[in-house]
Short mmCIF file of C-alpha atoms and ligand atoms in Angstrom, two decimals:
data_model
loop_
_atom_site.label_atom_id
_atom_site.label_comp_id
_atom_site.label_asym_id
_atom_site.label_seq_id
_atom_site.Cartn_x
_atom_site.Cartn_y
_atom_site.Cartn_z
CA MET K 17 -60.16 40.18 -96.01
CA SER K 18 -59.74 38.89 -92.56
CA SER K 19 -57.68 35.72 -92.41
CA THR K 20 -54.36 35.55 -90.63
CA THR K 21 -53.07 33.17 -93.32
CA THR K 22 -53.90 35.08 -96.47
CA GLN K 23 -50.81 33.81 -98.31
CA LEU K 24 -52.15 30.25 -98.25
CA PRO K 25 -54.53 29.07 -100.98
CA MET K 26 -56.94 27.83 -98.29
CA ILE K 27 -58.31 29.06 -94.97
CA LEU K 28 -56.24 27.79 -92.03
CA ASP K 29 -57.48 29.53 -88.96
CA ALA K 30 -59.36 29.31 -85.67
CA VAL K 31 -63.15 29.17 -85.66
CA GLU K 32 -65.67 29.13 -82.85
CA VAL K 33 -68.71 26.98 -82.20
CA THR K 34 -71.78 29.21 -82.64
CA ALA K 35 -74.52 26.56 -82.24
CA VAL K 36 -74.87 22.87 -81.36
CA GLU K 37 -77.79 20.58 -82.20
CA ARG K 38 -78.11 16.92 -81.30
CA LEU K 39 -79.77 15.53 -84.43
CA SER K 40 -80.11 11.91 -83.29
CA PRO K 41 -78.37 9.35 -81.04
CA SER K 42 -75.29 9.30 -83.32
CA PHE K 43 -75.18 12.75 -84.96
CA VAL K 44 -74.24 16.12 -83.50
CA ARG K 45 -74.56 19.15 -85.77
CA VAL K 46 -72.02 21.84 -85.02
CA GLU K 47 -72.18 25.34 -86.50
CA LEU K 48 -68.84 27.10 -86.88
CA GLY K 49 -68.26 30.82 -87.27
CA GLY K 50 -65.31 33.18 -87.35
CA ALA K 51 -63.93 36.21 -89.13
CA CYS K 52 -61.77 33.97 -91.36
CA LEU K 53 -64.89 32.40 -92.91
CA ALA K 54 -65.56 35.66 -94.77
CA ASP K 55 -62.93 34.25 -97.17
CA PHE K 56 -64.75 30.92 -97.59
CA GLY K 57 -65.91 29.91 -101.03
CA VAL K 58 -66.42 26.92 -103.33
CA ASP K 59 -66.71 27.22 -107.08
CA GLY K 60 -70.02 25.40 -107.67
CA PRO K 61 -72.21 23.15 -105.51
CA LEU K 62 -70.75 21.73 -102.28
CA LEU K 63 -71.75 18.10 -102.96
CA ASP K 64 -69.36 15.96 -100.82
CA GLN K 65 -66.91 18.80 -100.16
CA ARG K 66 -64.47 17.73 -97.46
CA PHE K 67 -62.48 19.91 -95.10
CA LYS K 68 -60.32 19.49 -92.01
CA LEU K 69 -60.78 20.25 -88.37
CA VAL K 70 -58.01 20.38 -85.76
CA PHE K 71 -59.24 19.52 -82.28
CA PRO K 72 -57.28 20.70 -79.22
CA GLY K 73 -54.58 18.31 -77.98
CA SER K 74 -53.87 17.23 -74.41
CA SER K 75 -52.51 20.71 -73.53
CA GLY K 76 -56.03 22.02 -74.25
CA LYS K 77 -54.49 24.62 -76.56
CA LEU K 78 -54.95 25.02 -80.28
CA PRO K 79 -52.01 25.43 -82.63
CA ASP K 80 -51.60 29.03 -83.79
CA TYR K 81 -51.22 29.41 -87.54
CA THR K 82 -50.73 33.15 -87.67
CA GLY K 83 -48.39 33.87 -90.58
CA ALA K 84 -48.40 30.23 -91.74
CA ASP K 85 -46.94 29.61 -95.18
CA GLU K 86 -46.68 26.63 -97.53
CA SER K 87 -44.57 24.73 -94.98
CA TRP K 88 -47.37 24.81 -92.40
CA PHE K 89 -47.96 21.05 -92.44
CA ASP K 90 -44.33 20.14 -91.70
CA THR K 91 -43.98 22.78 -89.01
CA TRP K 92 -47.27 21.61 -87.52
CA LEU K 93 -46.03 17.99 -87.44
CA ASP K 94 -42.80 19.16 -85.74
CA ARG K 95 -44.76 20.44 -82.73
CA PRO K 96 -45.09 18.23 -79.63
CA GLU K 97 -48.18 16.04 -79.93
CA GLY K 98 -50.03 17.67 -77.03
CA GLU K 99 -49.70 21.08 -78.69
CA ARG K 100 -50.48 20.29 -82.29
CA GLY K 101 -53.91 18.79 -81.59
CA HIS K 102 -55.65 16.20 -83.75
CA MET K 103 -56.49 16.79 -87.38
CA ARG K 104 -59.44 14.88 -88.84
CA THR K 105 -61.43 15.02 -92.07
CA TYR K 106 -65.14 15.94 -92.20
CA THR K 107 -67.73 17.01 -94.75
CA ILE K 108 -69.12 20.50 -95.06
CA ARG K 109 -72.78 19.62 -94.53
CA ASP K 110 -73.93 23.11 -95.47
CA VAL K 111 -73.00 26.77 -95.40
CA ASN K 112 -75.25 29.57 -94.15
CA GLY K 113 -74.81 33.34 -94.25
CA THR K 114 -72.28 35.48 -96.07
CA GLY K 115 -69.25 37.63 -95.30
CA ALA K 116 -68.28 37.76 -91.64
CA GLU K 117 -71.58 36.00 -90.81
CA THR K 118 -70.66 32.89 -92.84
CA ARG K 119 -71.36 29.71 -90.88
CA ILE K 120 -70.18 26.17 -91.73
CA LEU K 121 -72.34 23.27 -90.58
CA VAL K 122 -70.67 19.93 -89.84
CA ASP K 123 -72.42 16.76 -88.67
CA ILE K 124 -70.09 14.74 -86.45
CA VAL K 125 -70.71 11.07 -85.65
CA LEU K 126 -70.47 10.02 -82.01
CA HIS K 127 -69.15 6.49 -81.57
CA VAL K 128 -72.22 5.23 -79.71
CA GLU K 129 -71.62 1.53 -80.29
CA PRO K 130 -69.21 -0.41 -78.06
CA GLY K 131 -65.63 0.25 -79.15
CA PRO K 132 -62.96 2.90 -78.97
CA THR K 133 -63.63 6.58 -79.41
CA GLY K 134 -61.28 9.19 -80.85
CA PRO K 135 -60.50 12.88 -80.31
CA GLY K 136 -63.01 14.02 -82.92
CA ALA K 137 -65.95 12.03 -81.57
CA ALA K 138 -64.99 12.80 -77.95
CA TRP K 139 -64.82 16.53 -78.73
CA ALA K 140 -68.25 16.42 -80.39
CA ASP K 141 -69.72 14.54 -77.44
CA ALA K 142 -68.82 17.41 -75.11
CA VAL K 143 -69.00 20.36 -77.51
CA GLN K 144 -70.43 23.67 -76.29
CA VAL K 145 -71.10 27.02 -77.88
CA GLY K 146 -67.91 29.09 -77.61
CA ASP K 147 -65.52 26.13 -78.00
CA ARG K 148 -62.71 26.83 -80.44
CA LEU K 149 -60.94 24.70 -82.99
CA VAL K 150 -58.95 25.20 -86.17
CA THR K 151 -60.29 24.63 -89.66
CA LEU K 152 -58.63 24.05 -93.00
CA ALA K 153 -61.26 24.99 -95.56
CA PRO K 154 -61.69 26.19 -99.16
CA ARG K 155 -60.86 29.81 -99.86
CA ALA K 156 -62.94 31.65 -102.47
CA GLY K 157 -61.17 31.93 -105.78
CA ALA K 158 -58.48 29.33 -105.00
CA ALA K 159 -58.34 25.69 -106.07
CA TYR K 160 -58.94 23.44 -103.06
CA GLY K 161 -60.26 20.16 -104.49
CA GLY K 162 -61.99 17.85 -102.06
CA ILE K 163 -65.13 17.09 -104.09
CA GLU K 164 -65.19 13.52 -105.44
CA PHE K 165 -68.76 13.12 -106.71
CA ASP K 166 -68.61 13.33 -110.50
CA SER K 167 -70.93 11.08 -112.48
CA SER K 168 -69.94 12.43 -115.91
CA SER K 169 -68.06 9.21 -116.81
CA ALA K 170 -71.42 7.37 -116.89
CA GLY K 171 -72.95 9.55 -119.57
CA HIS K 172 -75.63 12.25 -119.58
CA ASP K 173 -78.29 10.30 -117.68
CA PRO K 174 -76.35 8.21 -115.15
CA ARG K 175 -77.98 5.56 -113.00
CA LEU K 176 -76.67 6.50 -109.56
CA LEU K 177 -75.65 4.06 -106.86
CA ILE K 178 -74.72 6.05 -103.75
CA VAL K 179 -73.71 4.06 -100.68
CA GLY K 180 -72.30 4.97 -97.29
CA ASP K 181 -72.32 4.48 -93.56
CA GLU K 182 -72.97 7.13 -90.92
CA THR K 183 -69.71 8.97 -91.59
CA ALA K 184 -70.83 9.41 -95.20
CA VAL K 185 -74.38 10.53 -94.34
CA PRO K 186 -73.34 14.23 -94.40
CA ALA K 187 -71.69 13.78 -97.82
CA ILE K 188 -74.63 11.82 -99.24
CA SER K 189 -77.01 14.46 -97.86
CA GLY K 190 -75.05 17.14 -99.71
CA ILE K 191 -74.97 15.11 -102.93
CA LEU K 192 -78.74 14.48 -102.80
CA ARG K 193 -79.34 18.18 -102.13
CA ASP K 194 -77.24 19.24 -105.13
CA LEU K 195 -78.28 16.64 -107.73
CA PRO K 196 -80.36 17.85 -110.69
CA ALA K 197 -84.12 17.39 -110.23
CA ASP K 198 -84.22 14.66 -112.90
CA ALA K 199 -81.45 12.53 -111.36
CA ARG K 200 -82.23 8.82 -111.02
CA GLY K 201 -80.89 5.96 -108.95
CA ALA K 202 -80.69 4.90 -105.33
CA ALA K 203 -78.86 5.90 -102.15
CA PHE K 204 -78.20 3.44 -99.32
CA LEU K 205 -77.27 4.83 -95.91
CA GLU K 206 -76.26 2.54 -93.04
CA VAL K 207 -76.61 4.10 -89.58
CA PRO K 208 -76.03 2.69 -86.09
CA VAL K 209 -79.68 2.73 -84.95
CA ALA K 210 -83.15 3.42 -86.35
CA GLY K 211 -83.24 6.72 -84.43
CA ASP K 212 -80.48 8.01 -86.74
CA VAL K 213 -82.72 8.07 -89.80
CA LEU K 214 -82.81 11.73 -90.84
CA ASP K 215 -85.21 13.65 -93.02
CA LEU K 216 -83.29 14.23 -96.26
CA GLY K 217 -84.42 15.97 -99.38
CA SER K 218 -83.70 14.14 -102.66
CA PRO K 219 -84.79 14.19 -106.30
CA GLU K 220 -87.96 12.17 -106.92
CA GLY K 221 -86.13 9.64 -109.08
CA VAL K 222 -83.56 8.79 -106.40
CA GLN K 223 -84.75 6.18 -103.93
CA VAL K 224 -83.34 6.75 -100.42
CA VAL K 225 -82.93 3.56 -98.39
CA TRP K 226 -81.92 3.75 -94.72
CA VAL K 227 -80.30 0.67 -93.26
CA PRO K 228 -80.11 0.78 -89.43
CA ARG K 229 -77.55 -1.72 -88.09
CA ASP K 230 -79.35 -2.09 -84.77
CA GLY K 231 -76.60 -4.37 -83.45
CA ALA K 232 -75.78 -6.24 -86.69
CA PRO K 233 -72.11 -6.37 -87.77
CA LEU K 234 -70.83 -3.30 -89.58
CA GLY K 235 -71.74 -3.38 -93.27
CA GLU K 236 -73.61 -6.69 -93.21
CA LYS K 237 -77.07 -5.26 -93.82
CA LEU K 238 -75.69 -2.60 -96.17
CA HIS K 239 -73.99 -5.21 -98.37
CA ALA K 240 -77.18 -7.27 -98.47
CA ALA K 241 -79.34 -4.27 -99.40
CA VAL K 242 -76.99 -3.13 -102.18
CA LEU K 243 -76.59 -6.63 -103.64
CA ALA K 244 -80.37 -7.12 -103.67
CA HIS K 245 -80.77 -3.77 -105.43
CA LEU K 246 -78.26 -4.88 -108.07
CA GLY K 247 -80.11 -8.15 -108.58
CA ALA K 248 -77.21 -10.10 -107.03
CA GLY K 249 -78.90 -11.18 -103.83
CA ASP K 250 -77.16 -14.58 -103.97
CA ALA K 251 -73.66 -13.09 -104.16
CA VAL K 252 -71.43 -13.31 -101.10
CA ILE K 253 -69.08 -10.51 -100.11
CA SER K 254 -66.14 -11.62 -98.01
CA THR K 255 -63.20 -9.42 -97.14
CA ASN K 256 -59.88 -10.52 -95.67
CA PRO K 257 -59.06 -7.86 -93.03
CA ASP K 258 -55.34 -8.18 -93.89
CA GLU K 259 -56.07 -7.05 -97.43
CA VAL K 260 -57.96 -3.91 -96.50
CA ASP K 261 -56.17 -0.69 -97.44
CA VAL K 262 -56.63 1.67 -94.47
CA ASP K 263 -56.25 4.61 -96.86
CA LEU K 264 -58.52 3.16 -99.54
CA TRP K 265 -59.21 5.91 -102.07
CA GLU K 266 -60.04 5.09 -105.66
CA THR K 267 -61.60 7.54 -108.00
CA PRO K 268 -61.44 7.92 -111.77
CA THR K 269 -58.37 10.11 -111.28
CA TYR K 270 -56.59 8.61 -108.26
CA SER K 271 -55.82 5.21 -106.75
CA SER K 272 -54.30 4.85 -103.26
CA SER K 273 -52.86 1.48 -104.32
CA GLY K 274 -51.22 3.05 -107.36
CA GLU K 275 -53.25 0.79 -109.64
CA GLU K 276 -53.39 1.99 -113.23
CA LEU K 277 -56.80 2.43 -114.80
CA PRO K 278 -57.44 -0.47 -117.19
CA GLU K 279 -57.99 0.14 -120.88
CA SER K 280 -61.52 1.35 -121.45
CA GLY K 281 -63.70 -1.62 -122.45
CA ALA K 282 -67.37 -2.41 -122.91
CA SER K 283 -68.91 -2.22 -119.45
CA PRO K 284 -72.07 -4.16 -118.68
CA ASP K 285 -73.28 -1.20 -116.62
CA ALA K 286 -72.17 1.64 -118.90
CA ASP K 287 -74.72 4.05 -117.40
CA LEU K 288 -73.99 3.20 -113.74
CA TYR K 289 -72.07 5.60 -111.54
CA ALA K 290 -71.19 4.35 -108.04
CA TRP K 291 -70.07 6.60 -105.17
CA ILE K 292 -69.28 4.50 -102.11
CA ALA K 293 -67.78 5.73 -98.83
CA GLY K 294 -67.48 4.53 -95.26
CA GLU K 295 -65.51 2.01 -93.23
CA SER K 296 -62.63 0.79 -95.44
CA GLY K 297 -63.36 -2.94 -95.04
CA VAL K 298 -67.03 -2.51 -95.92
CA VAL K 299 -66.17 -0.35 -98.94
CA THR K 300 -63.50 -2.86 -100.07
CA GLY K 301 -66.14 -5.61 -100.14
CA LEU K 302 -68.42 -3.59 -102.38
CA ARG K 303 -65.50 -2.61 -104.59
CA ARG K 304 -64.70 -6.28 -105.16
CA HIS K 305 -68.25 -7.07 -106.15
CA LEU K 306 -68.67 -4.12 -108.48
CA VAL K 307 -65.28 -4.10 -110.19
CA ARG K 308 -64.06 -7.71 -109.98
CA ASP K 309 -67.30 -9.72 -110.06
CA ARG K 310 -69.48 -7.37 -112.07
CA GLY K 311 -66.83 -5.80 -114.31
CA ILE K 312 -67.81 -2.17 -113.81
CA ASP K 313 -65.30 0.24 -115.33
CA ARG K 314 -63.20 1.90 -112.62
CA ARG K 315 -63.84 5.24 -114.29
CA GLN K 316 -67.46 4.96 -113.19
CA VAL K 317 -66.78 4.47 -109.51
CA ALA K 318 -65.45 6.30 -106.48
CA PHE K 319 -64.54 4.06 -103.50
CA MET K 320 -63.48 5.95 -100.40
CA GLY K 321 -62.41 4.63 -97.00
CA TYR K 322 -63.63 7.34 -94.61
CA TRP K 323 -62.38 5.44 -91.54
CA ARG K 324 -61.00 2.04 -90.59
CA ARG K 325 -62.24 -0.02 -87.70
CA GLY K 326 -59.58 -0.15 -84.96
CA VAL K 327 -57.36 2.50 -86.56
CA ALA K 328 -57.08 6.14 -85.44
CA MET K 329 -56.90 8.30 -88.54
CA ARG K 330 -53.51 9.83 -89.13
CA SER K 331 -53.38 13.57 -88.97
C1 FAD M 420 -63.64 12.71 -96.95
C2 FAD M 420 -64.12 12.35 -95.56
C3 FAD M 420 -65.26 12.94 -95.07
C4 FAD M 420 -65.73 12.60 -93.77
N1 FAD M 420 -66.85 13.22 -93.30
C5 FAD M 420 -67.26 12.95 -92.04
C6 FAD M 420 -68.37 13.65 -91.48
O1 FAD M 420 -68.95 14.56 -92.09
N2 FAD M 420 -68.76 13.32 -90.21
C7 FAD M 420 -68.10 12.35 -89.47
O2 FAD M 420 -68.47 12.11 -88.31
N3 FAD M 420 -67.04 11.69 -89.98
C8 FAD M 420 -66.60 11.97 -91.23
N4 FAD M 420 -65.51 11.33 -91.73
C9 FAD M 420 -64.92 10.23 -90.95
C10 FAD M 420 -63.98 10.74 -89.86
O3 FAD M 420 -62.89 11.44 -90.43
C11 FAD M 420 -63.45 9.49 -89.09
O4 FAD M 420 -64.52 8.77 -88.52
C12 FAD M 420 -62.41 9.82 -88.06
O5 FAD M 420 -61.77 8.61 -87.70
C13 FAD M 420 -63.03 10.41 -86.79
O6 FAD M 420 -61.96 10.74 -85.92
P1 FAD M 420 -61.97 10.37 -84.40
O7 FAD M 420 -60.94 11.26 -83.78
O8 FAD M 420 -63.36 10.40 -83.85
O9 FAD M 420 -61.50 8.86 -84.36
P2 FAD M 420 -60.01 8.29 -84.64
O10 FAD M 420 -59.03 8.84 -83.67
O11 FAD M 420 -59.68 8.46 -86.07
O12 FAD M 420 -60.21 6.75 -84.35
C14 FAD M 420 -60.25 6.25 -82.99
C15 FAD M 420 -61.02 4.95 -82.98
O13 FAD M 420 -62.37 5.25 -83.30
C16 FAD M 420 -62.80 4.39 -84.36
N5 FAD M 420 -63.74 5.14 -85.19
C17 FAD M 420 -63.47 6.16 -86.04
N6 FAD M 420 -64.61 6.60 -86.62
C18 FAD M 420 -65.60 5.83 -86.12
C19 FAD M 420 -67.00 5.81 -86.31
N7 FAD M 420 -67.62 6.66 -87.13
N8 FAD M 420 -67.74 4.89 -85.63
C20 FAD M 420 -67.14 4.04 -84.78
N9 FAD M 420 -65.81 4.02 -84.53
C21 FAD M 420 -65.05 4.91 -85.21
C22 FAD M 420 -61.54 4.02 -85.12
O14 FAD M 420 -61.70 2.80 -85.77
C23 FAD M 420 -60.51 3.93 -84.01
O15 FAD M 420 -60.52 2.66 -83.40
C24 FAD M 420 -65.02 11.65 -93.00
C25 FAD M 420 -63.84 11.09 -93.50
C26 FAD M 420 -63.39 11.43 -94.76
C27 FAD M 420 -62.11 10.81 -95.28
#
C-alpha cells in the first residue's frame, strides 16, 4: 500500500496528469496517475461516482496531506487561501489499469460561453502532462458514498428519465455505460454547442437526446425537450432566482432543504425514475414540474445542483 494517508477511509493525496485530450470545444479529458491510486476502489459499478480535486492556489503550491487524519478538512480550511488551493467536485468518468498503473479519467468543462471562469475550468484550460493536483477519492474496501443513481424505488423495470447539462455529461455517460442491457427510458444532455455532442454508448432501449444550446439561454431548450418527452409541451417552467437553493441536493435519502419525505402515496408515474443534475436554477425548474405539477413521489427522483450560475462553488 502506497498512500501517505493510509489512516483515512479515502485517498487524499497528490496525483499527476499523465495524459490530456481535448474532446470537443467544451470538454477536456484529463488522465490522472499516481502511486496512491493503487489503493483506489469502488464496490460495484462507477455510475455517477463523484470525487474531489484540489487545484493549486495562488502560491502555485499544493497542500501537503502527508500524515493527514480525520481533522484534515478543518486543518486544510485553517491554511491561508493561497496555500490551500481550490477544492471542486467532479465525476470519475472512467478508470483504467490496476495497481500502481491505475488511471482516473475526468472530463472537465471549460467555460467557453461569455461569463466568469473559475479555478477548475482555468486549470483545465491550461493543463499539461506532468501537472500535479490533489485528489480525494474512494479507497478500496472503505465506504465512500458519492453514487446517487439508484432507480430501485421505481420498481424492477423503471422508466428512466436522465437529464443534465454539460457538467453532468460525464456522470450520465457513466450511468449509460453501467445500465443493464435491457434498461429503458431517455437521457437528455444539454451542451454549449453542437460540437460538444460526444459518441456515447447506451442500452438500445434508452434514447439519447443531445440538446446544444448554441446561444440559447441556459436550460431553455433542455426544459422544452424534457416537457415534450413527458407529453407536457404546453407547460411553462418559471423559476424565481431568489428561490434557487445554491446547494440543491434532493435524493430519496437526503434533502438540502431539510424537507421531510411525504407519506408514500399513489404516484401517477410509479415506474418513473428521474435523475437530474446541472445548474441549480435549471434543475429547480424541472423539480417543480415533476414533483409539484406532476406529483411524482420524491423517492423516485434525484435532483442535484452541480453548479450555480454566478456562484463560485465553496470548497
Ligand atoms: C457531484 C458533482 C459532479 C460534477 N462533475 C463534474 C464533471 O465531471 N465535470 C465538470 O466539468 N464539472 C463537474 N461538476 C461541476 C463542477 O463542480 C462546477 O462546475 C464547479 O463550479 C467548477 O469549478 P470552477 O472552479 O471551474 O468554477 P467556480 O469557481 O465554482 O465558479 C466560478 C464561476 O464559474 C461559473 N461556472 C461554474 N461552472 C460553470 C460551467 N460549467 N459553465 C459555465 N460557468 C460555470 C460559476 O457560476 C461562477 O460564476 C460536478 C459537480 C458536482 C456537484
